[in-house]
PDB file of C-alpha atoms in Angstrom:
ATOM      1  CA  MET A  76      85.043  60.831  79.485  1.00 53.00           C
ATOM      2  CA  LYS A  77      87.980  62.572  77.807  1.00 71.00           C
ATOM      3  CA  LYS A  78      85.858  65.497  76.581  1.00 69.00           C
ATOM      4  CA  THR A  79      84.588  66.050  80.106  1.00 69.00           C
ATOM      5  CA  ASN A  80      88.122  66.175  81.543  1.00 67.00           C
ATOM      6  CA  VAL A  81      89.283  68.627  78.859  1.00 69.00           C
ATOM      7  CA  ALA A  82      86.265  70.866  79.435  1.00 65.00           C
ATOM      8  CA  LEU A  83      86.783  70.804  83.196  1.00 60.00           C
ATOM      9  CA  ALA A  84      90.502  71.591  82.868  1.00 66.00           C
ATOM     10  CA  THR A  85      89.737  74.474  80.514  1.00 67.00           C
ATOM     11  CA  ALA A  86      87.125  75.904  82.901  1.00 60.00           C
ATOM     12  CA  VAL A  87      89.458  75.691  85.897  1.00 62.00           C
ATOM     13  CA  THR A  88      92.315  77.305  83.968  1.00 67.00           C
ATOM     14  CA  GLY A  89      90.026  80.150  82.895  1.00 60.00           C
ATOM     15  CA  LEU A  90      88.852  80.756  86.459  1.00 60.00           C
ATOM     16  CA  LEU A  91      92.411  80.822  87.774  1.00 64.00           C
ATOM     17  CA  ALA A  92      93.436  83.329  85.114  1.00 67.00           C
ATOM     18  CA  LEU A  93      90.422  85.504  85.924  1.00 64.00           C
ATOM     19  CA  ALA A  94      91.145  85.387  89.659  1.00 67.00           C
ATOM     20  CA  GLY A  95      94.774  86.401  89.067  1.00 66.00           C
ATOM     21  CA  THR A  96      93.700  89.372  86.977  1.00 64.00           C
ATOM     22  CA  ALA A  97      91.176  90.505  89.590  1.00 60.00           C
ATOM     23  CA  MET A  98      93.740  90.342  92.401  1.00 59.00           C
ATOM     24  CA  THR A  99      96.286  92.338  90.392  1.00 58.00           C
ATOM     25  CA  THR A 100      93.730  95.030  89.602  1.00 55.00           C
ATOM     26  CA  SER A 101      92.514  95.347  93.204  1.00 57.00           C
ATOM     27  CA  THR A 102      96.108  95.625  94.462  1.00 57.00           C
ATOM     28  CA  ALA A 103      96.811  98.463  92.025  1.00 58.00           C
ATOM     29  CA  VAL A 104      93.651 100.300  93.070  1.00 58.00           C
ATOM     30  CA  ALA A 105      94.480  99.823  96.749  1.00 59.00           C
ATOM     31  CA  ALA A 106      97.977 101.242  96.263  1.00 59.00           C
ATOM     32  CA  GLU A 107      96.586 104.364  94.626  1.00 74.00           C
ATOM     33  CA  ALA A 108      94.227 105.017  97.532  1.00 92.00           C
ATOM     34  CA  LYS A 109      97.035 105.357 100.108  1.00 94.00           C
ATOM     35  CA  GLU A 110      99.408 108.135 101.118  1.00 94.00           C
ATOM     36  CA  LYS A 111     102.449 108.579 103.340  1.00 92.00           C
ATOM     37  CA  CYS A 112     101.629 110.096 106.720  1.00 93.00           C
ATOM     38  CA  TYR A 113     104.607 111.521 108.603  1.00 92.00           C
ATOM     39  CA  GLY A 114     104.787 112.180 112.342  1.00 92.00           C
ATOM     40  CA  VAL A 115     102.236 109.627 113.550  1.00 92.00           C
ATOM     41  CA  ALA A 116     104.173 106.332 113.599  1.00 92.00           C
ATOM     42  CA  LYS A 117     104.904 104.713 116.951  1.00 91.00           C
ATOM     43  CA  ALA A 118     108.534 103.943 117.788  1.00 91.00           C
ATOM     44  CA  GLY A 119     109.674 100.956 115.736  1.00 89.00           C
ATOM     45  CA  LYS A 120     106.485 100.852 113.634  1.00 88.00           C
ATOM     46  CA  ASN A 121     107.322 103.073 110.648  1.00 89.00           C
ATOM     47  CA  ASP A 122     106.798 101.653 107.137  1.00 89.00           C
ATOM     48  CA  CYS A 123     110.038 102.648 105.440  1.00 84.00           C
ATOM     49  CA  ALA A 124     113.435 104.274 105.839  1.00 79.00           C
ATOM     50  CA  THR A 125     113.857 107.662 107.505  1.00 78.00           C
ATOM     51  CA  LYS A 126     116.509 110.353 107.094  1.00 76.00           C
ATOM     52  CA  THR A 127     118.483 108.779 109.944  1.00 75.00           C
ATOM     53  CA  SER A 128     117.985 105.051 109.202  1.00 75.00           C
ATOM     54  CA  SER A 129     117.700 102.781 106.197  1.00 79.00           C
ATOM     55  CA  CYS A 130     115.078 100.242 107.294  1.00 82.00           C
ATOM     56  CA  ALA A 131     111.398 100.002 108.147  1.00 84.00           C
ATOM     57  CA  GLY A 132     110.604  99.654 111.835  1.00 83.00           C
ATOM     58  CA  THR A 133     113.535 101.775 113.011  1.00 85.00           C
ATOM     59  CA  ALA A 134     111.833 104.955 114.242  1.00 87.00           C
ATOM     60  CA  LYS A 135     113.437 105.837 117.583  1.00 88.00           C
ATOM     61  CA  THR A 136     110.536 107.781 119.098  1.00 88.00           C
ATOM     62  CA  ASP A 137     106.780 108.056 118.795  1.00 91.00           C
ATOM     63  CA  GLY A 138     105.767 110.747 116.305  1.00 88.00           C
ATOM     64  CA  GLN A 139     109.217 111.040 114.705  1.00 89.00           C
ATOM     65  CA  LYS A 140     108.815 113.761 112.059  1.00 89.00           C
ATOM     66  CA  ASP A 141     110.681 111.937 109.256  1.00 88.00           C
ATOM     67  CA  ALA A 142     109.080 108.495 109.838  1.00 90.00           C
ATOM     68  CA  PHE A 143     105.889 107.616 107.990  1.00 91.00           C
ATOM     69  CA  ILE A 144     103.194 104.975 107.762  1.00 92.00           C
ATOM     70  CA  MET A 145     100.891 104.354 104.809  1.00 94.00           C
ATOM     71  CA  VAL A 146      97.284 105.356 105.494  1.00 94.00           C
ATOM     72  CA  PRO A 147      94.153 105.659 103.350  1.00 95.00           C
ATOM     73  CA  LYS A 148      94.163 108.864 101.297  1.00 94.00           C
ATOM     74  CA  GLY A 149      92.693 111.788 103.266  1.00 92.00           C
ATOM     75  CA  LEU A 150      93.145 110.238 106.727  1.00 94.00           C
ATOM     76  CA  CYS A 151      96.516 111.844 107.490  1.00 93.00           C
ATOM     77  CA  ASP A 152      95.055 115.347 107.562  1.00 92.00           C
ATOM     78  CA  ARG A 153      92.637 114.232 110.292  1.00 92.00           C
ATOM     79  CA  LEU A 154      95.294 112.655 112.560  1.00 91.00           C
ATOM     80  CA  ALA A 155      96.824 114.755 115.344  1.00 90.00           C
ATOM     81  CA  GLY A 156     100.399 115.548 114.344  1.00 89.00           C
ATOM     82  CA  GLY A 157      99.984 113.994 110.883  1.00 90.00           C
ATOM     83  CA  SER A 158     101.535 115.561 107.809  1.00 90.00           C
ATOM     84  CA  THR A 159     101.876 114.427 104.206  1.00 90.00           C
ATOM     85  CA  GLU A 160     105.376 115.965 104.092  1.00 87.00           C
ATOM     86  CA  ALA A 161     108.469 115.066 106.124  1.00 84.00           C
ATOM     87  CA  LYS A 162     109.806 117.736 108.457  1.00 82.00           C
TER      88      LYS A 162
END
């Protein structure tokens, strides 16, 4: 009985370690596949600070030129009013 419990505990520990590694890797890959897209965020829906405020979600108007949202790489160029650089 003891050998079975040790084997089961070892297997579960290994699976948890493997799952943690896989989640870390997929998060890193996902972060690389995104870019900042300026000028397309709705009022109050920007992802980070702007030139005029220090917090996310503080864009005053729709399409504010210095407010951005994170989008998949390559999408910003296809959005009306989108730019990868702040204006």
